[in-house]
GROMACS .gro file of C-alpha atoms in nm:
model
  309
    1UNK     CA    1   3.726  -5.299   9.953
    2UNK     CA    2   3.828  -5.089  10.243
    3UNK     CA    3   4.094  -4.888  10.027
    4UNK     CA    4   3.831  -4.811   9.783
    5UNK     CA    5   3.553  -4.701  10.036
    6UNK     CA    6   3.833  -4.481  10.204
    7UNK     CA    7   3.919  -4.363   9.842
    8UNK     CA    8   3.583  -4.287   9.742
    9UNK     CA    9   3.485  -4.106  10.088
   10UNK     CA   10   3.842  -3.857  10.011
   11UNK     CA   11   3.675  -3.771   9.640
   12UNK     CA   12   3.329  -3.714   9.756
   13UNK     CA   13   3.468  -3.422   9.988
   14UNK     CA   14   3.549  -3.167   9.811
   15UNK     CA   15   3.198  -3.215   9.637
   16UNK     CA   16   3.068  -3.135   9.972
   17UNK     CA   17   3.255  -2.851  10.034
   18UNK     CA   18   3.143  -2.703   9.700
   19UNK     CA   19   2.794  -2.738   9.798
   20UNK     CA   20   2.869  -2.483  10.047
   21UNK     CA   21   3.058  -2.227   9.817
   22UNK     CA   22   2.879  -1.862   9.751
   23UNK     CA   23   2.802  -1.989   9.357
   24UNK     CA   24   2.517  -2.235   9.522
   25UNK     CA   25   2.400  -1.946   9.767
   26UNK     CA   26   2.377  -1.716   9.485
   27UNK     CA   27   2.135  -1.949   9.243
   28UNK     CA   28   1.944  -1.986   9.545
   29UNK     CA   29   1.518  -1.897   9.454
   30UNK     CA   30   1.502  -1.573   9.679
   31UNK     CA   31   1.826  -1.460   9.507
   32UNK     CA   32   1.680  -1.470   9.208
   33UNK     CA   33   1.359  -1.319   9.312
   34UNK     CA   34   1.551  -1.036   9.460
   35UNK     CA   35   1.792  -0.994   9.154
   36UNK     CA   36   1.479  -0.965   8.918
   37UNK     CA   37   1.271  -0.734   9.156
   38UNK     CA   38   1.589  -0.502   9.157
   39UNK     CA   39   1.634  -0.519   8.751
   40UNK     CA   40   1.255  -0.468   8.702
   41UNK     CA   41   1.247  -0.168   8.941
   42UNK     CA   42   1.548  -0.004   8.775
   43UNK     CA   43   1.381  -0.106   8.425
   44UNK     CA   44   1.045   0.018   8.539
   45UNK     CA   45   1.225   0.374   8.659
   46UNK     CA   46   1.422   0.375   8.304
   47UNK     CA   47   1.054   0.268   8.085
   48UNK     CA   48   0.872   0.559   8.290
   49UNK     CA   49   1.146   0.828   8.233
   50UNK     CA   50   1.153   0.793   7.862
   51UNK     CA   51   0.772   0.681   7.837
   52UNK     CA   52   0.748   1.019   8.003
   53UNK     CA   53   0.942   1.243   7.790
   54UNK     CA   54   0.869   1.046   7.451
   55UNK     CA   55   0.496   1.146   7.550
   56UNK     CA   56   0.569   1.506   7.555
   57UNK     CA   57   0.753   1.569   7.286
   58UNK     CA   58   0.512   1.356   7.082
   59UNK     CA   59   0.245   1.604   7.176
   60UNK     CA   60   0.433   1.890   7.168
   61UNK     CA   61   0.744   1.846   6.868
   62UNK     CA   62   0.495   2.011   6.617
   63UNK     CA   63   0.514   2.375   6.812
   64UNK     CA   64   0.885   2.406   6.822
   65UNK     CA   65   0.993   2.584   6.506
   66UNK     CA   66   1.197   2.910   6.502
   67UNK     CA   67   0.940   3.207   6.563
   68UNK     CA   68   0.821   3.023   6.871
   69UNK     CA   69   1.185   3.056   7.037
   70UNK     CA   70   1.228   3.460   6.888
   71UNK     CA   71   0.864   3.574   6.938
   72UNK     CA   72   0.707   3.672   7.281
   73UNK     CA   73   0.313   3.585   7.340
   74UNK     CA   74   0.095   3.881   7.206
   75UNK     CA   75  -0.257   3.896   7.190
   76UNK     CA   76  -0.195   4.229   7.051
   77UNK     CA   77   0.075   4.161   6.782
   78UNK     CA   78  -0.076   3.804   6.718
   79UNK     CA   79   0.201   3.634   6.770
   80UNK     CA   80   0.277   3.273   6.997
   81UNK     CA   81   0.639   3.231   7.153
   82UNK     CA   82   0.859   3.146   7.448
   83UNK     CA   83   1.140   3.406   7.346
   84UNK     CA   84   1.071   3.666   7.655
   85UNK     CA   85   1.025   3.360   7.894
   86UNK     CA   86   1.339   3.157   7.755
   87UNK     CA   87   1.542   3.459   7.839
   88UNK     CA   88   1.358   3.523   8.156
   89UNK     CA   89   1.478   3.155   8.245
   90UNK     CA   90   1.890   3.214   8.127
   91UNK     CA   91   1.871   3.525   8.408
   92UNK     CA   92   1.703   3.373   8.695
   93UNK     CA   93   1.964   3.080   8.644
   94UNK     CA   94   2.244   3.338   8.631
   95UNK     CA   95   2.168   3.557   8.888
   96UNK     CA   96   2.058   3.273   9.164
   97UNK     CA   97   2.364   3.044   9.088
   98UNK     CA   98   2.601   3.362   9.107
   99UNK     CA   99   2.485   3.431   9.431
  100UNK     CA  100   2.430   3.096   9.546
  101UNK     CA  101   2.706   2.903   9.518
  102UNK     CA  102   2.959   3.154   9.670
  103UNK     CA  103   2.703   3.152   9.918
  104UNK     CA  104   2.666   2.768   9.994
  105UNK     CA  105   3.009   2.676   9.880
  106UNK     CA  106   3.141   2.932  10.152
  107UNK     CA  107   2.897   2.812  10.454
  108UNK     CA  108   2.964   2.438  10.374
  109UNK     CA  109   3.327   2.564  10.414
  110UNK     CA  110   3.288   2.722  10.709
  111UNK     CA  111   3.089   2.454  10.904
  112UNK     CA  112   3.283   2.159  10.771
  113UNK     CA  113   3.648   2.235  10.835
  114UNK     CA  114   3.656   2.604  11.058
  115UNK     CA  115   3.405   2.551  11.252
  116UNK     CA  116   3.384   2.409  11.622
  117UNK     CA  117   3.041   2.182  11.781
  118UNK     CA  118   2.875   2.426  11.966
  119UNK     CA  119   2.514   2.513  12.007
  120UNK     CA  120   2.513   2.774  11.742
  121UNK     CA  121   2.680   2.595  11.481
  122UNK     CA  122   2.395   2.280  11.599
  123UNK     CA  123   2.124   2.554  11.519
  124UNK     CA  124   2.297   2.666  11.151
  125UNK     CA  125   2.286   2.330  11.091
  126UNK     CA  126   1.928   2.262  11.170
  127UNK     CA  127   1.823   2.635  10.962
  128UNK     CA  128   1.982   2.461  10.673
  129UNK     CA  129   1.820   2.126  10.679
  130UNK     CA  130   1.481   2.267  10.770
  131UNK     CA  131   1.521   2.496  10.488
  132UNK     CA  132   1.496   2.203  10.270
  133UNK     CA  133   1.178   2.120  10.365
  134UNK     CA  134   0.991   2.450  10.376
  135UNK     CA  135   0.698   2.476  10.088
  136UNK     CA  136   0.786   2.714   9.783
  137UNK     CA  137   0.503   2.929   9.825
  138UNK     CA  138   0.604   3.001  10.150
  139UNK     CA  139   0.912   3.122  10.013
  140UNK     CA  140   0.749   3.310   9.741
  141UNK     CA  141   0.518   3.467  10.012
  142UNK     CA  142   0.813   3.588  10.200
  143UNK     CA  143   1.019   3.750   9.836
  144UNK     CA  144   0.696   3.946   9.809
  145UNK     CA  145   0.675   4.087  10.148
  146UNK     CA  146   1.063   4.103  10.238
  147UNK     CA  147   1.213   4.124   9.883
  148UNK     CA  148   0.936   4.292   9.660
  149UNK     CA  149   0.797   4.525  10.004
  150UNK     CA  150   1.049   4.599  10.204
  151UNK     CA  151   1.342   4.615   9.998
  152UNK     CA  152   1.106   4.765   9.718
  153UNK     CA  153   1.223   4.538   9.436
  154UNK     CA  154   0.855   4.441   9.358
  155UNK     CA  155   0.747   4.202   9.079
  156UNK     CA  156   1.088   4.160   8.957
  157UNK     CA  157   1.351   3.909   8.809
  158UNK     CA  158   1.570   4.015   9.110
  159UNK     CA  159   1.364   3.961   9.365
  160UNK     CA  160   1.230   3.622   9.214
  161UNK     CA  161   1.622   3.528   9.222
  162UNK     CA  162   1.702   3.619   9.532
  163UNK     CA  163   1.429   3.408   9.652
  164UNK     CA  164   1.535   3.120   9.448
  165UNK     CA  165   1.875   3.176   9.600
  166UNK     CA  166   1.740   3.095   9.953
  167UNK     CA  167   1.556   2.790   9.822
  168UNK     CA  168   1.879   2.627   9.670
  169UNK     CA  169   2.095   2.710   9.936
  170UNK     CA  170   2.059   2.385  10.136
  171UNK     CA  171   2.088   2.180   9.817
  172UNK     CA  172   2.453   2.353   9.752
  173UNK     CA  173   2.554   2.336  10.100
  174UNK     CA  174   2.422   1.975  10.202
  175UNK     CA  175   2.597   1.820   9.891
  176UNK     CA  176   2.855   2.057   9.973
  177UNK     CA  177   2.955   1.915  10.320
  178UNK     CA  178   2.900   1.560  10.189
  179UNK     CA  179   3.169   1.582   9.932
  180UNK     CA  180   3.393   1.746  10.099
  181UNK     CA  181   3.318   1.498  10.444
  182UNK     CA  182   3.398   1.201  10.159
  183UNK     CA  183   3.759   1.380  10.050
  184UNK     CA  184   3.983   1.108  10.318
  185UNK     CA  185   4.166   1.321  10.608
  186UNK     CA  186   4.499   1.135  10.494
  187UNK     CA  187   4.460   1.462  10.196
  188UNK     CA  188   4.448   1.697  10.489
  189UNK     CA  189   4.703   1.590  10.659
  190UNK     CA  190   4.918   1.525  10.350
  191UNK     CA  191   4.907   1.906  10.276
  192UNK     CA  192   4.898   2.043  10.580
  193UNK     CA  193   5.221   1.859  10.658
  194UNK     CA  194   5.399   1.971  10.360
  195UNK     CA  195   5.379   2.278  10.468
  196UNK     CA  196   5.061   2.426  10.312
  197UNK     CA  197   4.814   2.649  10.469
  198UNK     CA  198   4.491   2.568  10.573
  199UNK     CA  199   4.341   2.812  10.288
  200UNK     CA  200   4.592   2.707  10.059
  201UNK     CA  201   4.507   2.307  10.129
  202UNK     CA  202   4.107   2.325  10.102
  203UNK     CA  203   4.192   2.572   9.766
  204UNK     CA  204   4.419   2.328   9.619
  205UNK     CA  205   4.324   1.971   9.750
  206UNK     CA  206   3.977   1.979   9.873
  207UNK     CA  207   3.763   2.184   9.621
  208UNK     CA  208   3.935   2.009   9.359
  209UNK     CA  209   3.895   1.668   9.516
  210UNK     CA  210   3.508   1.769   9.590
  211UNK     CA  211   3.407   1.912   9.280
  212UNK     CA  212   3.170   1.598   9.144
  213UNK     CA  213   2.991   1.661   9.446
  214UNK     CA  214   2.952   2.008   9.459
  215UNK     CA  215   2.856   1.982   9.111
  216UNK     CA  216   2.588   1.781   9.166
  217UNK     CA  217   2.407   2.015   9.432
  218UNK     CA  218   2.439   2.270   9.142
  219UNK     CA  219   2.278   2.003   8.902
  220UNK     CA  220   1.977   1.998   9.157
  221UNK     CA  221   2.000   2.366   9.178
  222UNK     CA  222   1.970   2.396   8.842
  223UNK     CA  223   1.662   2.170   8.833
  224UNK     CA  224   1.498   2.312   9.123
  225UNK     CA  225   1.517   2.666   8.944
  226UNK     CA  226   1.389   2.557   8.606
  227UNK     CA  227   1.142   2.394   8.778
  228UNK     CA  228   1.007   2.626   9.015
  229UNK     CA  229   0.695   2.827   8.960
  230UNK     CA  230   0.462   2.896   9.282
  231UNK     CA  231   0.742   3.085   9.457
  232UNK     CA  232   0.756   3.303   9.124
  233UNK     CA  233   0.405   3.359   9.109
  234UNK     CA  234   0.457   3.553   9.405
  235UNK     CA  235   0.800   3.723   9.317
  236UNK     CA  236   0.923   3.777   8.936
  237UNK     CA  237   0.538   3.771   8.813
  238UNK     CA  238   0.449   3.628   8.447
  239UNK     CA  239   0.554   3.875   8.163
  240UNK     CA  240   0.724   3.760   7.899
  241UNK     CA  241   0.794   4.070   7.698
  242UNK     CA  242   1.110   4.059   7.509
  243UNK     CA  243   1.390   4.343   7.573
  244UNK     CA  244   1.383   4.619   7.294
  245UNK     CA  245   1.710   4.574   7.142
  246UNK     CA  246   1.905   4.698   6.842
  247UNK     CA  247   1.946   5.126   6.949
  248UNK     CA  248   2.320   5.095   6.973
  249UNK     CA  249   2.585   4.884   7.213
  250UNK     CA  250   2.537   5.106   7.487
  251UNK     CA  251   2.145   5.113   7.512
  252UNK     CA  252   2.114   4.747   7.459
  253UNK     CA  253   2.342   4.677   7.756
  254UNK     CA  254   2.171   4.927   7.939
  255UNK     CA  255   1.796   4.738   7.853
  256UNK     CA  256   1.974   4.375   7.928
  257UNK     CA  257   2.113   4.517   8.228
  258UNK     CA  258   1.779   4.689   8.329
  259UNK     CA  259   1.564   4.383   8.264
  260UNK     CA  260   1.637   4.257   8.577
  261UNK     CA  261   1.434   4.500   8.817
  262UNK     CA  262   1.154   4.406   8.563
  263UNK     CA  263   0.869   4.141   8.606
  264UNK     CA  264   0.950   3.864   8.393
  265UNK     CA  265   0.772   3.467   8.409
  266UNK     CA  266   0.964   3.155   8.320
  267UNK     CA  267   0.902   2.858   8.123
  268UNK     CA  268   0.759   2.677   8.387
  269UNK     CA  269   0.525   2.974   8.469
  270UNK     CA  270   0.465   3.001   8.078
  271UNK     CA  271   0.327   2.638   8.097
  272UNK     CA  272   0.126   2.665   8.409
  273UNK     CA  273  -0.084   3.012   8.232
  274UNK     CA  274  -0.107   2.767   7.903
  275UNK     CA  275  -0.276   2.509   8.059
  276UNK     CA  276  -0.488   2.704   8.263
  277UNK     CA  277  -0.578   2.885   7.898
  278UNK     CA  278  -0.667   2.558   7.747
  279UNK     CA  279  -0.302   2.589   7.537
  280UNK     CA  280  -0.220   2.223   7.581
  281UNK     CA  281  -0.033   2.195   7.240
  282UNK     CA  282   0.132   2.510   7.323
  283UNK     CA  283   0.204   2.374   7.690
  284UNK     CA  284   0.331   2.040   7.561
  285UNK     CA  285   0.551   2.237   7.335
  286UNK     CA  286   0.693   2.456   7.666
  287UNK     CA  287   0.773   2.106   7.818
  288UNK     CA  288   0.974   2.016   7.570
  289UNK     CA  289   1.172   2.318   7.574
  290UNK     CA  290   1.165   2.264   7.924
  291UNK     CA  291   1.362   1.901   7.917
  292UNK     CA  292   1.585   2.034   7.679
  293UNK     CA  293   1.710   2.313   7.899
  294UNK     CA  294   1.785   2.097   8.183
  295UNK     CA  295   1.933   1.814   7.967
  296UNK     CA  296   2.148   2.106   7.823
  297UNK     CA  297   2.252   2.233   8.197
  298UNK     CA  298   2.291   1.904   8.318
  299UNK     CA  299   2.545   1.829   7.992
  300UNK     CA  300   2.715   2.126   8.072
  301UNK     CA  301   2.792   2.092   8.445
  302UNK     CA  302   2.888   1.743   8.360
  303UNK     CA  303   3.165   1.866   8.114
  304UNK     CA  304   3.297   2.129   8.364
  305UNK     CA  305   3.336   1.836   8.614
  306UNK     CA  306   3.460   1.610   8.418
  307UNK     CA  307   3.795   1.884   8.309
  308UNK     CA  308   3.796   1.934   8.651
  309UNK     CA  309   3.898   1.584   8.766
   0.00000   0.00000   0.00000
C-alpha cells in the first residue's frame, strides 16, 4: 500500500505543475475579458471606418460621372465640376512635398546624427514639436500676412503651399528622426568602419534602412494637405477655374506654369462652399473624390516603399 501511495503521489505531480503553466493563466476570465475588449475595439475602429466611407459614397456615387471631373463650377456657363479644384489639389501636393521633404528630411538629418545637445539644438527641437500643435488658421493667418503681404504672393497656390509646407514640416521631421533613431548603431558602425564616410554611410545605409518611416510622415503629409482647408481660406482662396489650354506647347506650359501665383481652392475647400450652399449631393460627391485621392496617394507611397526595401 505504501508503494502505491508513493506511486500515485509521483503521477499526481506533474498534474500540479501543469496547473501552473501559462495555458491555465491565459483561459483565465479577465484574459478573456481583455482579449474580447481588444478585438471589439479594433472591430469597432474597422465597422466605423468602412460604415463611414460606405455612407459617403452611397450618398454621393450618383455625382461622379465624367463632366464632373473635366468641368469647373459655373454659374455662368451652367456647368457643375471639380476639374479646376482636382488640379488645384495635384499642385498644392506637388509644390508642398517638393519643398518639404528636402526640408524635413535634411533637419531630421541634421539634428539626429550632426548635431551636438546644446541649448539651441533643445530649442529647434521644441519649435518643431510645438509646431505640431499650433491651430491651422493660425497658420493660414500668418501665409496671408507674411506670404500673401509681405512677400506679395497674395491669394495664391504658392503662398497656400508654402504655408502647407510649414504645417507638415514636423510630421516629416518627427517620423523622420524616429526612423532613423530605430536604424541599430551596429549599421553605423558597420560602415563607418569599412571605411565609408559619414555622408556616404547615412546616403547608403541609413536613408535606405529608414525609408518605411520616412514614408509614412509623407503619408500623413499627404493627408494633412488633402485635408486642410481653414489655413487655405486664408492663403490660396477658393477659385476653381480651369487653366485655358490648347494655344500651342509653349503657351500651355506657360498657363500651367503661371497657375501657380493664381488663387485656386481645393477639394476640401470645394466641399466646405457646397455645404454651406446647401450642395450636399454635390458635397457627398467631393468626399468621395476626396477618399479616393488619398487612398490613391497612400497606394502610391506604399509601392515606392515597398521597391525601396
Amino acid at each position: 500500500m505504501d508503494m502505491k501511495k508513493k506511486r500515485n503521489s509521483k503521477d499526481m505531480e506533474p498534474k500540479r505543475k501543469a496547473d501552473n503553466t501559462l495555458y491555465r493563466i491565459r483561459v483565465r476570465p479577465l484574459e478573456l475579458f481583455l482579449s474580447a475588449f481588444i478585438y471589439g475595439a479594433a472591430s469597432l475602429s474597422v465597422f466605423l471606418l468602412l460604415g463611414m466611407i460606405g455612407y459617403i459614397f452611397f450618398k454621393g456615387y450618383g455625382e461622379l460621372c465624367p463632366d464632373f471631373f473635366t468641368n469647373a463650377t459655373s454659374a455662368r456657363h451652367g456647368t457643375v465640376g471639380i476639374g479646376g479644384n482636382l488640379l488645384n489639389t495635384v499642385y498644392l501636393i506637388v509644390i508642398s512635398l517638393l519643398i518639404g521633404i528636402p526640408v524635413g528630411v535634411g533637419a531630421a538629418i541634421y539634428l539626429n546624427e550632426y548635431a551636438a545637445q546644446g541649448r539651441l539644438i533643445s530649442a529647434v527641437e521644441f519649435a518643431i514639436e510645438t509646431l505640431a500643435g499650433i491651430p491651422s488658421i493660425l497658420f493660414g493667418m500668418f501665409g496671408m500676412v507674411f506670404f500673401g503681404g509681405v512677400l506679395g504672393l497674395g491669394y495664391s497656390l504658392l503662398n497656400g503651399a508654402l504655408t502647407l509646407t510649414l504645417m507638415i514640416l514636423s510630421l516629416i521631421v518627427q517620423n523622420t528622426r524616429d526612423a532613423l533613431r530605430a536604424v541599430p548603431n551596429s549599421y553605423r558602425e558597420g560602415a563607418v568602419g569599412m571605411g565609408a564616410a559619414k555622408w556616404h554611410m547615412i546616403q547608403t545605409v541609413l536613408l535606405p534602412s529608414a525609408a518605411p518611416g520616412i514614408l509614412t510622415g509623407i503619408i500623413l503629409a499627404v493627408g494633412r494637405i488633402v485635408g486642410e482647408s481653414a489655413a487655405l481660406l486664408f492663403t490660396a482662396g477658393s477659385a476653381g477655374a480651369l487653366p485655358k489650354l490648347g494655344q500651342g506647347v509653349g503657351e500651355d506650359i506657360a498657363e500651367l506654369l503661371g497657375k501657380i501665383f493664381e488663387s485656386g481652392g481645393t477639394l476640401a475647400i470645394a466641399l466646405y462652399l457646397q455645404m454651406q450652399n446647401g450642395e450636399y449631393e454635390l458635397a457627398f460627391g467631393i468626399g468621395c473624390v476626396l477618399i479616393f485621392v488619398v487612398l490613391l496617394m497612400n497606394w502610391v507611397i506604399s509601392l515606392i516603399g515597398a521597391k525601396k526595401r
